[in-house]
Amino acid sequence: MFRSNNLTARIFERQILTPRPGTSINLFRHFYENVCPSHTVHDIDCPDLSFRKFTDDGQFLIGFSRNHQDLVVYRPSWLNYSCKGECPYSLDLPPKARRFDSFFRHLFTISLASANEFICKDFFLYVDPYRFGLFATSTAQVNDNAASADGAIHGVPSIEKITFHLVRLDDGVVLDEKAFYNDFVNLAHSTGAFLYDDLLCIVSLRYQTIHILQIRESGNLVEVRRIGPYCQEDDELFLQSHAQVSPGSSFLPGIKQRLLSFIFRKTWNEEADQSMRVQHLKKKFYFHFQDYVDLIIWKAQFLDRHHLLIKFGSVDGGVSRNTDQGLSFFAVYNMETTEVVTFYQNSSEEMYSFFERFYDFFNSVSRNTLHAQYISSHKNNSHALNQLLNIKSKSGSFSQFVKKMMLTIPYTCQSHSPSPYFDLSLFRYDDKLISAIDRHRHSTEHPIKFISLRQPNVVKFKIKPGAEGGGPDGGRAKKVSSFLFHPYLPLVLSIQQTYMQPTVVNLHFKR
Amino acid sequence: MATRPQIAAEKKKKIEITNKTRHPYQTNNATKLSHKVREIEIEREREMGSLLGDWPSFDPHNFSQLRPADPTAQPSKLTPVTYHPTHNRTIPPPNQVITTESKNILLRQFYQKSEEQLRPKTKRAASESLMPEHSCKQPRGLNSDA
């Protein structure tokens, strides 16, 4: 802990201080209390792109063209200028500071989508060790409710072609592509895919399959496994050579069989009395059998290299993003042994206790990625834990509270910004106005304040998303703003979109 | 200005003093004779092989009491004080290898709960709970150290 809040004193102290073991990074992150984005350039003159995010290692800024067909990548750098003679601090910044390319260097623009395809601008995953980016293009969505013969289920729309592109971000070379035809993957905010180290899992909702792909260093996307109709690699071969059944008949999909057998064994063992077992089974299992069979996979994530956490639910809840707290189930599936390890309902208190005690393990990343380990959550931060416990005590019904909390798992990969300005042990900020999760928010006229935790009366910096004078219409129109924080530089882009008006981009940085 | 007998007396004193123990901070008088005496002393020490060798020092007598270490004595070969345990309760098993558990704690909890759920519950469940959970622990011996 630094003894003083002054930057110079802290630098001197750093020369002699030995932090406690394993906490050196936590201690030196306190320097971000002194280095804040204090200056704003309003309405910077930037190209008309929709900026997506900074990559988690801070090397690239990803943007898409307005027609959703091109990918534009910039490298963030910093303004530098010189002045003659003495440079007083109060000197105004040169006009160079108002230019976008003083801060960002254009690397390349490539076209990812062909004529009738569009880049899904919500989807982006960064493969950290190799500096690859994963993007998705898709054709238009067709709400085709008829189940086709090849195993697609009812109720899920279909997209003619979804392509995942693996692009090397250093130079813009498209390394590999993987296409899915007449399928549906939930691309919004990268919910349908999860990246763990070099393993990628893509949930195909229409065919109820989880595709496990490996990203090789050479840039190839290699399909490792396909879980859904079949669990082991040779299941399909075995069934076709032995079973005299026509496809699409009475065999349930492989993963469903594993799930049902687990539920059966669990229900069987719940009743101690042997004579009552069959009765218990009828009540608990066979009565709901068809409901269990009708469950579909909504979302999946990796818990480690061999285990998946799969969320099951009813057909109508899988596609829509409604926050209806209906019934859903979680299953932990081991890919190597093809066993279902556990199965819980979303209102289960046991599952909630895991959520409260081990939340950081749901945000699973391998130990190699350093920046993701400093994302604040209620598990690693006492202030966040207090907030959670407050909500818990204020909520009327515990099971409603549990269901609401369970909406956040399975975790969406790379959805939290690793910027230290969101670190709850350093700053306090209004969660409704701005947070680490990159979603659009309704913008307010008031600036968003970041208050230092140690000095509760001191506002360290403010971000005012609007234009300088409040906008030409006086701020009456509804505005949506989004914020892009650089992972380690004091550099923030705030993008404000107003209906029927040009987008305003502000740049906040430290002078 | 000191007189000749005084200077001679000082010189004698100096020679005597060098043969006795000297305090490290004892400073010489700043006279030309004392400087010469000093030079003689420095040479004598050099012949002895001062521990500091030819390194410049504020006062060459400072480390004159130190004798160079006997090259045959090697302090690294000193055997440290060894402790012999009075019991064998804490000896690790002979083939023990300590590694990091590959499953993280969340997965371990899931597996543990799953085992509980899938284990058949019998009517003897009550008696099972009477068994001590930590059967690996042994009771303390009478001669244990306090």
PDB file of C-alpha atoms in Angstrom, chain A residues 311-474:
ATOM      1  CA  LYS A 311     -27.159 -24.418 -20.580  1.00  0.00           C
ATOM      2  CA  PHE A 312     -30.349 -26.164 -21.619  1.00  0.00           C
ATOM      3  CA  GLY A 313     -33.730 -24.617 -22.020  1.00  0.00           C
ATOM      4  CA  SER A 314     -36.917 -24.709 -23.927  1.00  0.00           C
ATOM      5  CA  VAL A 315     -37.061 -24.062 -27.628  1.00  0.00           C
ATOM      6  CA  ASP A 316     -38.627 -20.639 -27.535  1.00  0.00           C
ATOM      7  CA  GLY A 317     -36.087 -19.155 -25.193  1.00  0.00           C
ATOM      8  CA  GLY A 318     -32.980 -20.075 -27.086  1.00  0.00           C
ATOM      9  CA  VAL A 319     -32.988 -17.513 -29.799  1.00  0.00           C
ATOM     10  CA  SER A 320     -34.658 -14.506 -28.331  1.00  0.00           C
ATOM     11  CA  ARG A 321     -32.717 -12.428 -25.891  1.00  0.00           C
ATOM     12  CA  ASN A 322     -35.563 -11.995 -23.530  1.00  0.00           C
ATOM     13  CA  THR A 323     -34.672 -11.904 -19.922  1.00  0.00           C
ATOM     14  CA  ASP A 324     -37.584 -14.063 -19.026  1.00  0.00           C
ATOM     15  CA  GLN A 325     -36.570 -16.049 -16.029  1.00  0.00           C
ATOM     16  CA  GLY A 326     -38.116 -19.237 -17.154  1.00  0.00           C
ATOM     17  CA  LEU A 327     -36.851 -22.665 -16.468  1.00  0.00           C
ATOM     18  CA  SER A 328     -33.391 -23.557 -17.637  1.00  0.00           C
ATOM     19  CA  PHE A 329     -30.842 -26.152 -16.666  1.00  0.00           C
ATOM     20  CA  PHE A 330     -27.087 -26.378 -16.366  1.00  0.00           C
ATOM     21  CA  ALA A 331     -25.095 -29.474 -17.126  1.00  0.00           C
ATOM     22  CA  VAL A 332     -21.378 -30.042 -16.806  1.00  0.00           C
ATOM     23  CA  TYR A 333     -20.176 -32.366 -19.518  1.00  0.00           C
ATOM     24  CA  ASN A 334     -16.794 -34.059 -19.696  1.00  0.00           C
ATOM     25  CA  MET A 335     -15.714 -34.288 -23.318  1.00  0.00           C
ATOM     26  CA  GLU A 336     -13.145 -37.002 -22.770  1.00  0.00           C
ATOM     27  CA  THR A 337     -15.275 -39.489 -20.875  1.00  0.00           C
ATOM     28  CA  THR A 338     -18.502 -38.191 -22.507  1.00  0.00           C
ATOM     29  CA  GLU A 339     -20.169 -38.188 -19.122  1.00  0.00           C
ATOM     30  CA  VAL A 340     -22.519 -35.657 -17.708  1.00  0.00           C
ATOM     31  CA  VAL A 341     -20.983 -34.723 -14.384  1.00  0.00           C
ATOM     32  CA  THR A 342     -23.785 -32.693 -12.840  1.00  0.00           C
ATOM     33  CA  PHE A 343     -27.165 -31.317 -13.719  1.00  0.00           C
ATOM     34  CA  TYR A 344     -28.869 -28.443 -11.959  1.00  0.00           C
ATOM     35  CA  GLN A 345     -31.915 -26.336 -12.427  1.00  0.00           C
ATOM     36  CA  ASN A 346     -31.396 -22.609 -12.705  1.00  0.00           C
ATOM     37  CA  SER A 347     -33.118 -21.996  -9.390  1.00  0.00           C
ATOM     38  CA  SER A 348     -30.909 -24.456  -7.578  1.00  0.00           C
ATOM     39  CA  GLU A 349     -29.384 -23.140  -4.399  1.00  0.00           C
ATOM     40  CA  GLU A 350     -26.394 -25.378  -4.734  1.00  0.00           C
ATOM     41  CA  MET A 351     -25.623 -23.908  -8.113  1.00  0.00           C
ATOM     42  CA  TYR A 352     -25.993 -20.443  -6.655  1.00  0.00           C
ATOM     43  CA  SER A 353     -23.526 -21.293  -3.913  1.00  0.00           C
ATOM     44  CA  PHE A 354     -20.991 -22.248  -6.578  1.00  0.00           C
ATOM     45  CA  PHE A 355     -21.748 -18.991  -8.331  1.00  0.00           C
ATOM     46  CA  GLU A 356     -21.134 -17.000  -5.198  1.00  0.00           C
ATOM     47  CA  ARG A 357     -18.020 -18.830  -4.066  1.00  0.00           C
ATOM     48  CA  PHE A 358     -16.303 -19.699  -7.332  1.00  0.00           C
ATOM     49  CA  TYR A 359     -17.479 -17.149  -9.862  1.00  0.00           C
ATOM     50  CA  ASP A 360     -13.997 -16.472 -11.197  1.00  0.00           C
ATOM     51  CA  PHE A 361     -13.759 -20.035 -12.449  1.00  0.00           C
ATOM     52  CA  PHE A 362     -16.714 -19.456 -14.728  1.00  0.00           C
ATOM     53  CA  ASN A 363     -14.747 -16.691 -16.351  1.00  0.00           C
ATOM     54  CA  SER A 364     -12.336 -19.337 -17.438  1.00  0.00           C
ATOM     55  CA  VAL A 365      -9.163 -18.363 -19.146  1.00  0.00           C
ATOM     56  CA  SER A 366      -5.906 -20.176 -19.102  1.00  0.00           C
ATOM     57  CA  ARG A 367      -3.256 -18.854 -16.773  1.00  0.00           C
ATOM     58  CA  ASN A 368      -1.274 -17.421 -19.652  1.00  0.00           C
ATOM     59  CA  THR A 369      -3.493 -14.427 -20.260  1.00  0.00           C
ATOM     60  CA  LEU A 370      -2.520 -11.970 -17.562  1.00  0.00           C
ATOM     61  CA  HIS A 371      -4.946  -9.147 -18.171  1.00  0.00           C
ATOM     62  CA  ALA A 372      -8.063 -11.218 -17.765  1.00  0.00           C
ATOM     63  CA  GLN A 373      -7.110 -12.154 -14.223  1.00  0.00           C
ATOM     64  CA  TYR A 374      -7.595  -8.624 -12.980  1.00  0.00           C
ATOM     65  CA  ILE A 375     -11.203  -8.220 -13.999  1.00  0.00           C
ATOM     66  CA  SER A 376     -13.190  -7.301 -10.910  1.00  0.00           C
ATOM     67  CA  SER A 377     -15.916  -9.630  -9.865  1.00  0.00           C
ATOM     68  CA  HIS A 378     -17.671 -10.331  -6.631  1.00  0.00           C
ATOM     69  CA  LYS A 379     -15.279 -13.177  -6.020  1.00  0.00           C
ATOM     70  CA  ASN A 380     -12.043 -11.198  -6.081  1.00  0.00           C
ATOM     71  CA  ASN A 381     -13.252  -7.873  -4.796  1.00  0.00           C
ATOM     72  CA  SER A 382     -14.851  -7.136  -1.462  1.00  0.00           C
ATOM     73  CA  HIS A 383     -16.777  -4.105  -2.727  1.00  0.00           C
ATOM     74  CA  ALA A 384     -18.365  -6.102  -5.489  1.00  0.00           C
ATOM     75  CA  LEU A 385     -19.211  -8.808  -2.979  1.00  0.00           C
ATOM     76  CA  ASN A 386     -20.888  -6.253  -0.756  1.00  0.00           C
ATOM     77  CA  GLN A 387     -22.941  -5.052  -3.691  1.00  0.00           C
ATOM     78  CA  LEU A 388     -24.025  -8.580  -4.445  1.00  0.00           C
ATOM     79  CA  LEU A 389     -24.963  -9.276  -0.851  1.00  0.00           C
ATOM     80  CA  ASN A 390     -26.919  -6.021  -0.734  1.00  0.00           C
ATOM     81  CA  ILE A 391     -28.952  -7.026  -3.738  1.00  0.00           C
ATOM     82  CA  LYS A 392     -29.455 -10.443  -2.196  1.00  0.00           C
ATOM     83  CA  SER A 393     -30.778  -9.044   1.030  1.00  0.00           C
ATOM     84  CA  LYS A 394     -33.008  -6.537  -0.721  1.00  0.00           C
ATOM     85  CA  SER A 395     -34.555  -8.970  -3.149  1.00  0.00           C
ATOM     86  CA  GLY A 396     -37.964 -10.249  -2.174  1.00  0.00           C
ATOM     87  CA  SER A 397     -37.821 -13.806  -3.374  1.00  0.00           C
ATOM     88  CA  PHE A 398     -34.609 -15.742  -3.106  1.00  0.00           C
ATOM     89  CA  SER A 399     -35.379 -18.023  -6.016  1.00  0.00           C
ATOM     90  CA  GLN A 400     -36.067 -15.041  -8.269  1.00  0.00           C
ATOM     91  CA  PHE A 401     -32.765 -13.553  -7.207  1.00  0.00           C
ATOM     92  CA  VAL A 402     -31.007 -16.820  -7.930  1.00  0.00           C
ATOM     93  CA  LYS A 403     -32.584 -17.075 -11.364  1.00  0.00           C
ATOM     94  CA  LYS A 404     -31.520 -13.538 -12.136  1.00  0.00           C
ATOM     95  CA  MET A 405     -27.950 -14.247 -11.146  1.00  0.00           C
ATOM     96  CA  MET A 406     -27.940 -17.451 -13.157  1.00  0.00           C
ATOM     97  CA  LEU A 407     -28.611 -15.464 -16.296  1.00  0.00           C
ATOM     98  CA  THR A 408     -24.965 -14.453 -16.309  1.00  0.00           C
ATOM     99  CA  ILE A 409     -23.651 -17.973 -16.647  1.00  0.00           C
ATOM    100  CA  PRO A 410     -22.495 -19.486 -18.932  1.00  0.00           C
ATOM    101  CA  TYR A 411     -20.103 -16.601 -19.146  1.00  0.00           C
ATOM    102  CA  THR A 412     -19.732 -14.735 -22.425  1.00  0.00           C
ATOM    103  CA  CYS A 413     -16.140 -14.786 -23.491  1.00  0.00           C
ATOM    104  CA  GLN A 414     -14.154 -11.518 -23.613  1.00  0.00           C
ATOM    105  CA  SER A 415     -17.146  -9.437 -22.662  1.00  0.00           C
ATOM    106  CA  HIS A 416     -15.459  -7.562 -19.822  1.00  0.00           C
ATOM    107  CA  SER A 417     -12.939  -4.877 -20.528  1.00  0.00           C
ATOM    108  CA  PRO A 418      -9.673  -5.403 -18.655  1.00  0.00           C
ATOM    109  CA  SER A 419      -9.093  -1.678 -18.231  1.00  0.00           C
ATOM    110  CA  PRO A 420      -7.925  -0.796 -14.706  1.00  0.00           C
ATOM    111  CA  TYR A 421     -10.401   2.077 -14.606  1.00  0.00           C
ATOM    112  CA  PHE A 422     -13.106  -0.521 -14.070  1.00  0.00           C
ATOM    113  CA  ASP A 423     -11.213  -2.123 -11.254  1.00  0.00           C
ATOM    114  CA  LEU A 424     -13.464  -1.905  -8.235  1.00  0.00           C
ATOM    115  CA  SER A 425     -10.531  -1.807  -5.862  1.00  0.00           C
ATOM    116  CA  LEU A 426      -9.358   1.442  -7.469  1.00  0.00           C
ATOM    117  CA  PHE A 427     -12.434   3.348  -8.597  1.00  0.00           C
ATOM    118  CA  ARG A 428     -16.122   3.686  -7.969  1.00  0.00           C
ATOM    119  CA  TYR A 429     -18.473   4.481 -10.771  1.00  0.00           C
ATOM    120  CA  ASP A 430     -22.132   4.244 -11.538  1.00  0.00           C
ATOM    121  CA  ASP A 431     -22.794   0.772 -12.814  1.00  0.00           C
ATOM    122  CA  LYS A 432     -25.872   1.724 -14.777  1.00  0.00           C
ATOM    123  CA  LEU A 433     -24.097   4.392 -16.766  1.00  0.00           C
ATOM    124  CA  ILE A 434     -20.864   2.634 -17.526  1.00  0.00           C
ATOM    125  CA  SER A 435     -19.369  -0.726 -16.813  1.00  0.00           C
ATOM    126  CA  ALA A 436     -16.788  -3.206 -17.976  1.00  0.00           C
ATOM    127  CA  ILE A 437     -19.291  -5.032 -20.142  1.00  0.00           C
ATOM    128  CA  ASP A 438     -19.314  -3.537 -23.597  1.00  0.00           C
ATOM    129  CA  ARG A 439     -22.920  -2.821 -24.275  1.00  0.00           C
ATOM    130  CA  HIS A 440     -24.658   0.243 -25.529  1.00  0.00           C
ATOM    131  CA  ARG A 441     -26.233   2.336 -22.873  1.00  0.00           C
ATOM    132  CA  HIS A 442     -28.603   5.234 -22.834  1.00  0.00           C
ATOM    133  CA  SER A 443     -26.472   8.250 -22.428  1.00  0.00           C
ATOM    134  CA  THR A 444     -27.052  11.015 -19.982  1.00  0.00           C
ATOM    135  CA  GLU A 445     -26.232  14.644 -20.111  1.00  0.00           C
ATOM    136  CA  HIS A 446     -24.246  14.502 -16.931  1.00  0.00           C
ATOM    137  CA  PRO A 447     -20.671  13.421 -17.041  1.00  0.00           C
ATOM    138  CA  ILE A 448     -19.878  10.006 -15.665  1.00  0.00           C
ATOM    139  CA  LYS A 449     -17.684  10.311 -12.632  1.00  0.00           C
ATOM    140  CA  PHE A 450     -14.972   7.962 -11.547  1.00  0.00           C
ATOM    141  CA  ILE A 451     -14.288   8.385  -7.868  1.00  0.00           C
ATOM    142  CA  SER A 452     -11.208   7.063  -6.226  1.00  0.00           C
ATOM    143  CA  LEU A 453     -11.906   4.432  -3.639  1.00  0.00           C
ATOM    144  CA  ARG A 454      -9.372   5.663  -1.129  1.00  0.00           C
ATOM    145  CA  GLN A 455     -10.406   9.277  -1.293  1.00  0.00           C
ATOM    146  CA  PRO A 456     -14.170   9.168  -1.467  1.00  0.00           C
ATOM    147  CA  ASN A 457     -14.578  12.867  -2.042  1.00  0.00           C
ATOM    148  CA  VAL A 458     -12.187  13.201  -4.879  1.00  0.00           C
ATOM    149  CA  VAL A 459     -13.421  12.730  -8.415  1.00  0.00           C
ATOM    150  CA  LYS A 460     -10.463  11.445 -10.319  1.00  0.00           C
ATOM    151  CA  PHE A 461     -11.827  11.976 -13.766  1.00  0.00           C
ATOM    152  CA  LYS A 462     -15.061  12.433 -15.615  1.00  0.00           C
ATOM    153  CA  ILE A 463     -16.230  11.227 -18.946  1.00  0.00           C
ATOM    154  CA  LYS A 464     -18.773  13.339 -20.657  1.00  0.00           C
ATOM    155  CA  PRO A 465     -20.093  11.421 -23.604  1.00  0.00           C
ATOM    156  CA  GLY A 466     -22.056  14.200 -25.224  1.00  0.00           C
ATOM    157  CA  ALA A 467     -20.870  16.978 -27.433  1.00  0.00           C
ATOM    158  CA  GLU A 468     -19.375  20.000 -25.808  1.00  0.00           C
ATOM    159  CA  GLY A 469     -22.348  22.213 -25.880  1.00  0.00           C
ATOM    160  CA  GLY A 470     -24.868  19.546 -25.195  1.00  0.00           C
ATOM    161  CA  GLY A 471     -25.580  18.858 -28.845  1.00  0.00           C
ATOM    162  CA  PRO A 472     -27.375  20.862 -31.469  1.00  0.00           C
ATOM    163  CA  ASP A 473     -30.819  19.825 -30.383  1.00  0.00           C
ATOM    164  CA  GLY A 474     -30.245  20.537 -26.764  1.00  0.00           C
TER     165      GLY A 474
END
